[in-house]
Coordinates of C-alpha atoms in Angstrom, one line a residue:
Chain A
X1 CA -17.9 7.1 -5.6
X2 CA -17.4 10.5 -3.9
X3 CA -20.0 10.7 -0.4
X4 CA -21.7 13.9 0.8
X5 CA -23.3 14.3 4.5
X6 CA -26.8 15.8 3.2
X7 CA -28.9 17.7 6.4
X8 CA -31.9 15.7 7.3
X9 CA -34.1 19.1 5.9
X10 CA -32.8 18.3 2.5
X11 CA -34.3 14.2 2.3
X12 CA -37.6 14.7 0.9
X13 CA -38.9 11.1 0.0
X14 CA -36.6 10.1 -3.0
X15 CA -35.3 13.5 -3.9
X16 CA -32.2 14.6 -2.3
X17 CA -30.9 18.2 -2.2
X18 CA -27.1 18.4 -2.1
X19 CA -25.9 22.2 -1.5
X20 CA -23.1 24.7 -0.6
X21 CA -19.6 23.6 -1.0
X22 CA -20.7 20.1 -1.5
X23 CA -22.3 21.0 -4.5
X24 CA -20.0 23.7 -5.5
X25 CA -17.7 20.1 -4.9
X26 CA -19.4 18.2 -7.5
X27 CA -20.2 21.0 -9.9
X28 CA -16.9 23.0 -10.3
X29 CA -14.2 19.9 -8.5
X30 CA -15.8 16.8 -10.2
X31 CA -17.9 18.3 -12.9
X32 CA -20.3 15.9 -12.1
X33 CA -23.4 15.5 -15.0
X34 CA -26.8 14.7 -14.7
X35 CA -26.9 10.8 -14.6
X36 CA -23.9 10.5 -12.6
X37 CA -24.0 9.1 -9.3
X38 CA -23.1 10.1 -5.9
X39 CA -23.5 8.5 -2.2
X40 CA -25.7 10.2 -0.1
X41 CA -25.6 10.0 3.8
X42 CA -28.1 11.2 6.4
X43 CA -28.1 11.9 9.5
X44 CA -29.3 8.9 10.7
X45 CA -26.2 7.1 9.7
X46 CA -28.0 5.7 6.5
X47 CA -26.1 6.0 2.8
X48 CA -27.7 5.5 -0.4
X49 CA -26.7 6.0 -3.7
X50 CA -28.1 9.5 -5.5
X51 CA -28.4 10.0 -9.3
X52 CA -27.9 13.8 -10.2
X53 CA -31.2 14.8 -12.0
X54 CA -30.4 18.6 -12.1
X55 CA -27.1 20.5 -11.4
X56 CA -27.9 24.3 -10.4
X57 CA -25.5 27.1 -9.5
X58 CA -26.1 26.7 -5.9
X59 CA -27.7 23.5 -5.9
X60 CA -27.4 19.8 -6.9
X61 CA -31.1 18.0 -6.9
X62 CA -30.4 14.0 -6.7
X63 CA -32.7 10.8 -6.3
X64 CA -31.9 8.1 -4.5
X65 CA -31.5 4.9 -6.5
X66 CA -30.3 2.2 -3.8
X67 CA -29.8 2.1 -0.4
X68 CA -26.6 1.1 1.0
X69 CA -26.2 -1.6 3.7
X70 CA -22.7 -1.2 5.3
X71 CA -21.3 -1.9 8.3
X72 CA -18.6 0.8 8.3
X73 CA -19.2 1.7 12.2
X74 CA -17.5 0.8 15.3
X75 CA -19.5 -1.8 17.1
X76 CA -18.7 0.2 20.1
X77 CA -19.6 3.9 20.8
X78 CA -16.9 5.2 21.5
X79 CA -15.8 9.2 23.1
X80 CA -12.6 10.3 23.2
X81 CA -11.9 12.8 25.9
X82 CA -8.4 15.0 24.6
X83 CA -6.7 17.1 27.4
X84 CA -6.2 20.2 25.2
X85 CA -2.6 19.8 23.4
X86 CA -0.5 22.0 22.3
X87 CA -0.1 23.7 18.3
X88 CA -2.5 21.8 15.9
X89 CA -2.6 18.0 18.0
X90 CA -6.1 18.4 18.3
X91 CA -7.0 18.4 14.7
X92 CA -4.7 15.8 14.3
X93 CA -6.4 13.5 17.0
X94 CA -9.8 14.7 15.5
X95 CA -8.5 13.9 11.6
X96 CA -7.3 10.5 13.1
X97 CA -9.9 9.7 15.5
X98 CA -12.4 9.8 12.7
X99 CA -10.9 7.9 10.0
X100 CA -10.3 5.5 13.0
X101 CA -14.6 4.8 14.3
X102 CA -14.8 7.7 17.1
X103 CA -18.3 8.8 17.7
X104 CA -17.3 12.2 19.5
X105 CA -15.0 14.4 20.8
X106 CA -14.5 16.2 24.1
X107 CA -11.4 18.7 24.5
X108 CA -11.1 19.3 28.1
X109 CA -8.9 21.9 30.1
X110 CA -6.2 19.8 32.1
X111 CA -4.4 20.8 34.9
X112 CA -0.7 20.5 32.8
X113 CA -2.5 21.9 29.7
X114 CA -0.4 24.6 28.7
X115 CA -2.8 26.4 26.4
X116 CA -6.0 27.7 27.3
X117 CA -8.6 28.1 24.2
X118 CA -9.5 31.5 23.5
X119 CA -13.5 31.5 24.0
X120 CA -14.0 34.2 21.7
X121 CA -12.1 32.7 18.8
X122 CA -13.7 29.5 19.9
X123 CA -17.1 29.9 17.0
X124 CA -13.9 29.9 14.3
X125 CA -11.8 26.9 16.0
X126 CA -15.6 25.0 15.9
X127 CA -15.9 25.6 12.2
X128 CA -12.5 24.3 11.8
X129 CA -12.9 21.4 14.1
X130 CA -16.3 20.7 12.1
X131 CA -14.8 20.6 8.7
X132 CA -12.0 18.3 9.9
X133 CA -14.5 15.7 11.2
X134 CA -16.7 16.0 8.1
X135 CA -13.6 15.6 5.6
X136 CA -12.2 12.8 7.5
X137 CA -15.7 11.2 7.9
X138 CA -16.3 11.2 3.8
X139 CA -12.4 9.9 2.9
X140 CA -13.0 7.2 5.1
X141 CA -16.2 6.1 3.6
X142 CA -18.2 6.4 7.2
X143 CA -21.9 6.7 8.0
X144 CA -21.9 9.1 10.8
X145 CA -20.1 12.5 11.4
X146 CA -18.8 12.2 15.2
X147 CA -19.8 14.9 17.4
X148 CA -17.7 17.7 18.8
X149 CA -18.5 18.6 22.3
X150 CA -17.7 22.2 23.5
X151 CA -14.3 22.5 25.7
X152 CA -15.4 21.3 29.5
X153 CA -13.5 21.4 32.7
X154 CA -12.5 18.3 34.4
X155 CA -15.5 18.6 36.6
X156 CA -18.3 19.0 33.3
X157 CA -16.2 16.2 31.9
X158 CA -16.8 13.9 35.2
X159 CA -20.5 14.7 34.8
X160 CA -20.8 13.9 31.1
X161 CA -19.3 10.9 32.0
X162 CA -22.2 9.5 33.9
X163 CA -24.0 8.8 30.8
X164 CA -21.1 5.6 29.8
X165 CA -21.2 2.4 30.6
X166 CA -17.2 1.8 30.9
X167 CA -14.6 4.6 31.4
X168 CA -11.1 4.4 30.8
X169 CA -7.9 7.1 30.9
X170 CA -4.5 5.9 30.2
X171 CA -2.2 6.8 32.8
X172 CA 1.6 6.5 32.2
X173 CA 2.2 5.7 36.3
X174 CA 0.3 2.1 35.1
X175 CA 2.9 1.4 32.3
X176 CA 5.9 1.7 35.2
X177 CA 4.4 -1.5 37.1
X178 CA 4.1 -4.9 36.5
X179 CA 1.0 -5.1 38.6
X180 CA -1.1 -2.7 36.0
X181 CA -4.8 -2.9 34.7
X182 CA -5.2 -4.7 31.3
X183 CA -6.5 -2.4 28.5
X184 CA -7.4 -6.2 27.2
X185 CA -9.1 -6.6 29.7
X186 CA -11.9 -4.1 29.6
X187 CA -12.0 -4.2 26.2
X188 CA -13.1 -7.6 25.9
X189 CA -15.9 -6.9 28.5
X190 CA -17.5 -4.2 26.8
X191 CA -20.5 -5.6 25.1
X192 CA -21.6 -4.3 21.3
X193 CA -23.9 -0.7 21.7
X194 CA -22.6 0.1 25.0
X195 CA -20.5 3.6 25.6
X196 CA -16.7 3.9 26.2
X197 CA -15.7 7.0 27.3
X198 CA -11.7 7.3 26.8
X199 CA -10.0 10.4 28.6
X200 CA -6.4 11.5 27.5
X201 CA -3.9 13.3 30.1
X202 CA -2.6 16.3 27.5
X203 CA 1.8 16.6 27.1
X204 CA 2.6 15.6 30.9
X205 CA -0.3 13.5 31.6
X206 CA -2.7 13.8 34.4
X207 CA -1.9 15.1 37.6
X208 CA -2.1 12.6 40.4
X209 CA -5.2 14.5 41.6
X210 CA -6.9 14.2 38.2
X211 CA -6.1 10.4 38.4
X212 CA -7.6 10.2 41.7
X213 CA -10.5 12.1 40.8
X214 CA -10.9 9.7 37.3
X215 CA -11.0 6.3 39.8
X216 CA -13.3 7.7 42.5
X217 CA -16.2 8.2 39.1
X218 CA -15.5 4.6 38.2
X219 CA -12.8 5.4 35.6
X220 CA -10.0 2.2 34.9
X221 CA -6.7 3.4 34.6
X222 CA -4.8 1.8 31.7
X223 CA -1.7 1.1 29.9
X224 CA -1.5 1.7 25.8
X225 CA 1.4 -0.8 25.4
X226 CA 5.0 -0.3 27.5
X227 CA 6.4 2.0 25.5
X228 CA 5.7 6.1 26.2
X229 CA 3.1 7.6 23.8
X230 CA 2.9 11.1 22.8
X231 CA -0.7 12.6 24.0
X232 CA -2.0 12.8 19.9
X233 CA -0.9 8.9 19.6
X234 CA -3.0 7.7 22.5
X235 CA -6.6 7.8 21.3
X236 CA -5.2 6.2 17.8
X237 CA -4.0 3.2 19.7
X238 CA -7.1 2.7 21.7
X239 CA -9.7 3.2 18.8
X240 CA -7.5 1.2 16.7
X241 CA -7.3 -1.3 19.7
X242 CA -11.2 -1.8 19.2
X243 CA -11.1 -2.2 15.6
X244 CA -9.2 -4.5 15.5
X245 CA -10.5 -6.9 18.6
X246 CA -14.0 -6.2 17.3
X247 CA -13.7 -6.0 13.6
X248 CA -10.9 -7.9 12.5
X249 CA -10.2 -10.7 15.3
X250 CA -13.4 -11.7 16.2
X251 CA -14.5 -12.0 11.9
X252 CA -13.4 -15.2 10.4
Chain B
X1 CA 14.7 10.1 33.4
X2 CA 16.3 11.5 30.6
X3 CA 17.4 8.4 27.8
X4 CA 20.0 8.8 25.6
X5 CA 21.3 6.4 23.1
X6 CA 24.7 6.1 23.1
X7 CA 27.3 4.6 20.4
X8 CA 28.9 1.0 21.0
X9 CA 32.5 2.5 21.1
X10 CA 31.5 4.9 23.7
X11 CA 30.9 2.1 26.0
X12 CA 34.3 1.1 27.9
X13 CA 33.6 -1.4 30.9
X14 CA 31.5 0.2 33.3
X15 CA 32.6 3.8 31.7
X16 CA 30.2 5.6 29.1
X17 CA 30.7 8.6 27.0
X18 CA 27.7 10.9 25.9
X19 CA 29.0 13.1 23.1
X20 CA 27.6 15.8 20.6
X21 CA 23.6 16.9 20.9
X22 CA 23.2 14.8 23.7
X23 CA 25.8 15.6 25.5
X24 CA 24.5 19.6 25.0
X25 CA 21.4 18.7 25.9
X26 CA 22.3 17.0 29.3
X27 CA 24.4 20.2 30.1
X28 CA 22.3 23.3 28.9
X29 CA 19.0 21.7 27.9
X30 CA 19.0 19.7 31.6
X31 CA 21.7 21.8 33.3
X32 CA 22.6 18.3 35.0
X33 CA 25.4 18.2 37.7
X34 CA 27.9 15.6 38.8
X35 CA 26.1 12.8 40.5
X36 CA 23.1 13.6 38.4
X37 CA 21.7 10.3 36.7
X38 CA 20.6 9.3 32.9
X39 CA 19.4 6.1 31.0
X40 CA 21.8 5.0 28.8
X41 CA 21.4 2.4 26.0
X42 CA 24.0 0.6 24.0
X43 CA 23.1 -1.0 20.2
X44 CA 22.2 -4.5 21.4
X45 CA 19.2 -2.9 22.9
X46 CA 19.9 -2.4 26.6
X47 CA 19.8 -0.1 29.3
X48 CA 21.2 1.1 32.2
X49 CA 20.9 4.1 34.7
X50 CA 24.7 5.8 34.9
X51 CA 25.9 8.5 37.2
X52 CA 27.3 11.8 35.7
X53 CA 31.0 11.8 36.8
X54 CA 32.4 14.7 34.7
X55 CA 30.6 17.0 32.4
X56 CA 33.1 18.7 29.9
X57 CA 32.5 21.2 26.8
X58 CA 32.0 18.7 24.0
X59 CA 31.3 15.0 26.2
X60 CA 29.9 14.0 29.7
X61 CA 31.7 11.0 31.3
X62 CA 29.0 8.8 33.5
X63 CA 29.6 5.5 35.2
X64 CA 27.1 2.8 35.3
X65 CA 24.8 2.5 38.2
X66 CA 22.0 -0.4 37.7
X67 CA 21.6 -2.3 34.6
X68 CA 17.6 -2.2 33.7
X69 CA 15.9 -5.1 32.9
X70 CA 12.6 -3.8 30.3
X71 CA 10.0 -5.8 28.4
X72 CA 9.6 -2.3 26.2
X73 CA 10.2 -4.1 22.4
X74 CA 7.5 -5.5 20.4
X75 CA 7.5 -9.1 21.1
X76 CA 7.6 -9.1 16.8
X77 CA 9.8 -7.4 14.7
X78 CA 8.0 -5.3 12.6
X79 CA 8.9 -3.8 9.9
X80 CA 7.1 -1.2 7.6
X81 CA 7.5 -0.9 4.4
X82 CA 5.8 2.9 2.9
X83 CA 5.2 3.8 -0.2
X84 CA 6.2 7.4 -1.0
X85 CA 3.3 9.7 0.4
X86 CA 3.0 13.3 -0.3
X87 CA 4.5 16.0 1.7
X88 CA 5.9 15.5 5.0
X89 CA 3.9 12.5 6.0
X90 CA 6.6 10.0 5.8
X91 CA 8.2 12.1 9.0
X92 CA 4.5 11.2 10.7
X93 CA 5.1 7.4 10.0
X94 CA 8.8 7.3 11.3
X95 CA 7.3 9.5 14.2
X96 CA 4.4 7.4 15.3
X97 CA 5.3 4.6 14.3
X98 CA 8.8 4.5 16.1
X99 CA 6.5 5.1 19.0
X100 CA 4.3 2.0 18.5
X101 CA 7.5 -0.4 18.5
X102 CA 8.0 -0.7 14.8
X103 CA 11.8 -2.5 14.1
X104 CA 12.3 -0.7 11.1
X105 CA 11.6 1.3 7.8
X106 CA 11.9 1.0 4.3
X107 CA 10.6 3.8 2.0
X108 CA 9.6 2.6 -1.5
X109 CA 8.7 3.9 -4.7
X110 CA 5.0 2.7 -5.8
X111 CA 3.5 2.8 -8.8
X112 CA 0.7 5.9 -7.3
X113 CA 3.6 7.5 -5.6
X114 CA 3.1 10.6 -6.7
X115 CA 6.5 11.7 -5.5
X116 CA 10.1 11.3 -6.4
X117 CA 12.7 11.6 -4.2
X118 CA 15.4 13.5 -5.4
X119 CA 18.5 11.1 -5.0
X120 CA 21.3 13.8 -4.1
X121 CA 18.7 15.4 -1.5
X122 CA 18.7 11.7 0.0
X123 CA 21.3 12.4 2.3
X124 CA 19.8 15.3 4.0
X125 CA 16.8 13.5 4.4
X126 CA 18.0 10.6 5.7
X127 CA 19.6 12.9 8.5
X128 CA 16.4 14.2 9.3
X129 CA 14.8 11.0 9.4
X130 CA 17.5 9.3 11.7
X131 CA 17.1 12.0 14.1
X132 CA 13.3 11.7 13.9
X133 CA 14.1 8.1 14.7
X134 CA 16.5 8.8 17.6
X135 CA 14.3 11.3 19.5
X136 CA 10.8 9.0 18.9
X137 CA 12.8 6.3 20.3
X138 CA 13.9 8.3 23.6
X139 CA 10.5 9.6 24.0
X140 CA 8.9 6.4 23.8
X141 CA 11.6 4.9 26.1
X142 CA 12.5 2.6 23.6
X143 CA 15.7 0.1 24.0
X144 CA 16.1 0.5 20.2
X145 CA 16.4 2.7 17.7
X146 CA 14.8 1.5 14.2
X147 CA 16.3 0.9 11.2
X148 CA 15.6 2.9 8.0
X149 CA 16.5 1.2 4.7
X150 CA 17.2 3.2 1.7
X151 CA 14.4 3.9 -0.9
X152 CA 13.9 0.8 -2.6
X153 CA 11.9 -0.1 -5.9
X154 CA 8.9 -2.6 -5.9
X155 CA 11.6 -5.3 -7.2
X156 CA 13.8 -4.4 -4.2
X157 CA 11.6 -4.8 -1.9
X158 CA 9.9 -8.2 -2.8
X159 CA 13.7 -9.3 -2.7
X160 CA 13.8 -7.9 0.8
X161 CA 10.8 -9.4 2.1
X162 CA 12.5 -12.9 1.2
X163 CA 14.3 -12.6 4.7
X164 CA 10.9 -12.5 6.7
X165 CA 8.5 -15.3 7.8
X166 CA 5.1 -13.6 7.7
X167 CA 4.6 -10.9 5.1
X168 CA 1.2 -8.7 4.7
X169 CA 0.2 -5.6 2.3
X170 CA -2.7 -3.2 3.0
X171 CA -5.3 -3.4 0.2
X172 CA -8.8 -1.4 -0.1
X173 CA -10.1 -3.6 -2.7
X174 CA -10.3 -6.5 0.7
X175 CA -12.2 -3.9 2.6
X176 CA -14.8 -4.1 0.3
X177 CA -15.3 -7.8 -0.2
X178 CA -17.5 -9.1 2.4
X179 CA -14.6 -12.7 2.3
X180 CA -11.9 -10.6 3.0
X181 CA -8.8 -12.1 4.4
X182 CA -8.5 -11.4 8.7
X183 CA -5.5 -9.0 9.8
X184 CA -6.3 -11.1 12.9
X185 CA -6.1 -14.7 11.8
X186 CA -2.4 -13.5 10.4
X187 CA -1.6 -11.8 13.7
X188 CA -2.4 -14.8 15.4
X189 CA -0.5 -17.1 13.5
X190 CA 2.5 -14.8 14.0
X191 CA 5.0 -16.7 16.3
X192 CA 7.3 -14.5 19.4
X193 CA 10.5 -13.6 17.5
X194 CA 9.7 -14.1 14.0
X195 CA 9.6 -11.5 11.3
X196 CA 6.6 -9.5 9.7
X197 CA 6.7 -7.4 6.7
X198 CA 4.4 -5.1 6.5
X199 CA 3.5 -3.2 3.5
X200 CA 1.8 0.1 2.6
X201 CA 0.7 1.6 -0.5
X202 CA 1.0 5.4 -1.2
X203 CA -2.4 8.2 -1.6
X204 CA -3.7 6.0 -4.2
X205 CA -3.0 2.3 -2.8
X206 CA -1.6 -0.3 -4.8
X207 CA -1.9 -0.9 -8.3
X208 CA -3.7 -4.3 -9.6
X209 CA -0.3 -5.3 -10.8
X210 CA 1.8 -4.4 -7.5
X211 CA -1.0 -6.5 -5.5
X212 CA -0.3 -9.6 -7.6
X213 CA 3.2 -9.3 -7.7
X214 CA 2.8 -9.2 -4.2
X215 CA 0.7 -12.0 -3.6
X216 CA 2.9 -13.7 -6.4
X217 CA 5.8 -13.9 -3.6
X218 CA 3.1 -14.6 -0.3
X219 CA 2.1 -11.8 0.9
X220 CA -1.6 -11.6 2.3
X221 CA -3.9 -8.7 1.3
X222 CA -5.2 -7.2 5.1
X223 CA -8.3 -5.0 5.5
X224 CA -7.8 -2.6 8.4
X225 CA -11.1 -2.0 9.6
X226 CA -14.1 -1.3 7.4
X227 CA -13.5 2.2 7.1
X228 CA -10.7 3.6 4.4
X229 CA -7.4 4.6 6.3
X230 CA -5.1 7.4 5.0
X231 CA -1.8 6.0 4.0
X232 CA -0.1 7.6 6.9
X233 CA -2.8 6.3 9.3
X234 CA -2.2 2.4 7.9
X235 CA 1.0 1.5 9.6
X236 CA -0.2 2.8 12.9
X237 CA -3.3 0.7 12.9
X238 CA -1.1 -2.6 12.2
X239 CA 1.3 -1.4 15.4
X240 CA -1.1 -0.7 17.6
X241 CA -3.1 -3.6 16.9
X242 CA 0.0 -5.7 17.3
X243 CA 1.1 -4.0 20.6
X244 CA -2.7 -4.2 21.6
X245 CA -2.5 -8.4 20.8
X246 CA 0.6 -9.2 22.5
X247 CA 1.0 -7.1 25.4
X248 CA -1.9 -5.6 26.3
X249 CA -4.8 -9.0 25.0
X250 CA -2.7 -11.6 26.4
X251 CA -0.8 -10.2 29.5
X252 CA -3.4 -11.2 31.8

């Protein structure tokens, strides 16, 4: 059944509004008719299944019939701080990330970044980083949209980072000794609801400056497995990590 | 250090030869010199640091330094089995998943594939897909480079998976069942050194009749998380997870 992320202004007790390209969507892509059903999800992370009452050219008016009860989110809330990558890696990481449980997204200047993000074409790149997440969040059958922070610095990005309760950045130096931290480790120690904010060096990594800088705010440097991964592969591994330790090792 | 991969017969004692890309890449991509040094690493999956001796038009002569002793191979061989995806997204697959340690490839043709591949383009392809191979594998610092079998059919490939111990397909319809099989319980029943077959249906997933012809010959039907993965996103969750379960859970 095809999912639609309906703004809280359009729940009004059982009648749901569905509008724009949503219900262009289910006009004109699925030529939906009245009595079919749709799943409806708002903001609050709640889904429910809508029958269409009345399709009109710009809007869809639904009711819900049921309300869903899925687990479908990451018992972990989970942030995944990108150093800003080259070409089109960050929609990648942001397609990926979503289908994958991430609850937001922070691009964040690095020192090795080699691009630097326009700030007047950054209202366009927002729109496009918003339709990503949104697409990615209905494919994958999820509750919640993640949120997409503006670009920070690596300073804003220590400050926002006071608000987590464990905060990890994979750092390829860790992966050359034998001595290094266990990703396993903190991952089994972070208990369900907390925050994990996850920080991502861009192409060359982080500086050794940024790494100190990471450590002395309580960040755990990490290994993603002893092989090298590209900077768009890294947050894929970790959020994939925490699936599966909390959602498919922990189940039977 | 720069890693190359270099052919058993350009091995001679204590002597290797670098010869073609590579060796144009170590003189005008690195502009090395004599007494320079590289990672070298022969088909059985080992590696050494070698000294440039002699850099000529066409080959680079280098003597062996230090044999390196790396844990950098999944301590499973994995292999992935794809069903055709659209566009270029078997490239991402071979990419990332060369990355995450997979052992090797086998593109086959699924009942949803909505693709054919043309068999007399096959050999261009597979030239682009062994270098995608080749240069994932020296990113990643890999010791080996995978293996990627020709396209099979669904008939060739349950006759394949007759040579591996543990055998598992991706299939939505688990997801959705709250007694769905664990990926973990089969990861943890995987023994060091055996073989897993790991297999991946295209856009549309598997067919009822594909997933009983694959259970038919033992495979188990996995969920991947709650949430529904891309096709090209499937294979990277079982890696990781695997990576993440034997040398990153248990290293401690």
């Amino acid at each position: 059944m095809q999912r639609y992320f309906v703004h809280a202004e359009d729940w009004n007790n059982n009648e749901v509004i569905v509008r724009g390209d949503d219900a262009h969507h289910i006009n004109k892509v699925m030529r939906s008719k009245n009595g079919d059903a749709i799943i409806c999800n708002n903001p609050k992370g709640q889904a429910a299944i809508c029958e269409i009452v009345s399709i009109e050219s710009d809007h869809i008016k639904t009711v819900v019939k049921e309300w869903l009860e899925e687990a479908v989110e990451l018992p972990i809330d989970v942030t995944i701080a990108q150093g800003l990558p080259k070409g089109d890696k960050f929609d990648f990481v942001l397609q990926k990330g979503t289908e994958l449980g991430a609850n937001a997204f922070i691009p964040f200047q690095a020192e090795r970044s080699i691009v630097v993000w326009d700030s007047k074409k950054m209202n366009k790149k927002m729109e496009r980083f918003t339709k990503i997440v949104k697409e990615a969040s209905e494919q994958s059958h999820r509750n919640r949209i993640p949120f997409i922070h503006p670009t920070m610095s690596i300073d804003e990005l220590l400050k926002e980072s006071e608000n987590y309760d464990v905060k990890i950045f994979a750092y390829e130096e860790e992966a050359k000794v034998s001595n290094y931290h266990s990703f396993g480790t903190v991952i089994e120690n972070v208990l369900e609801n907390q925050r994990l904010f996850v920080c991502i060096g861009p192409e060359g990594g982080f500086t050794a400056k940024e790494a100190e800088l990471l450590k002395a705010e309580d960040f755990s440097p990490v290994r993603l497995g002893p092989r090298i991964l590209r900077t768009e592969t890294a947050a894929l591994y970790v959020l994939a990590s925490i699936s599966y330790h909390y959602e498919e090792l922990r189940c039977n």
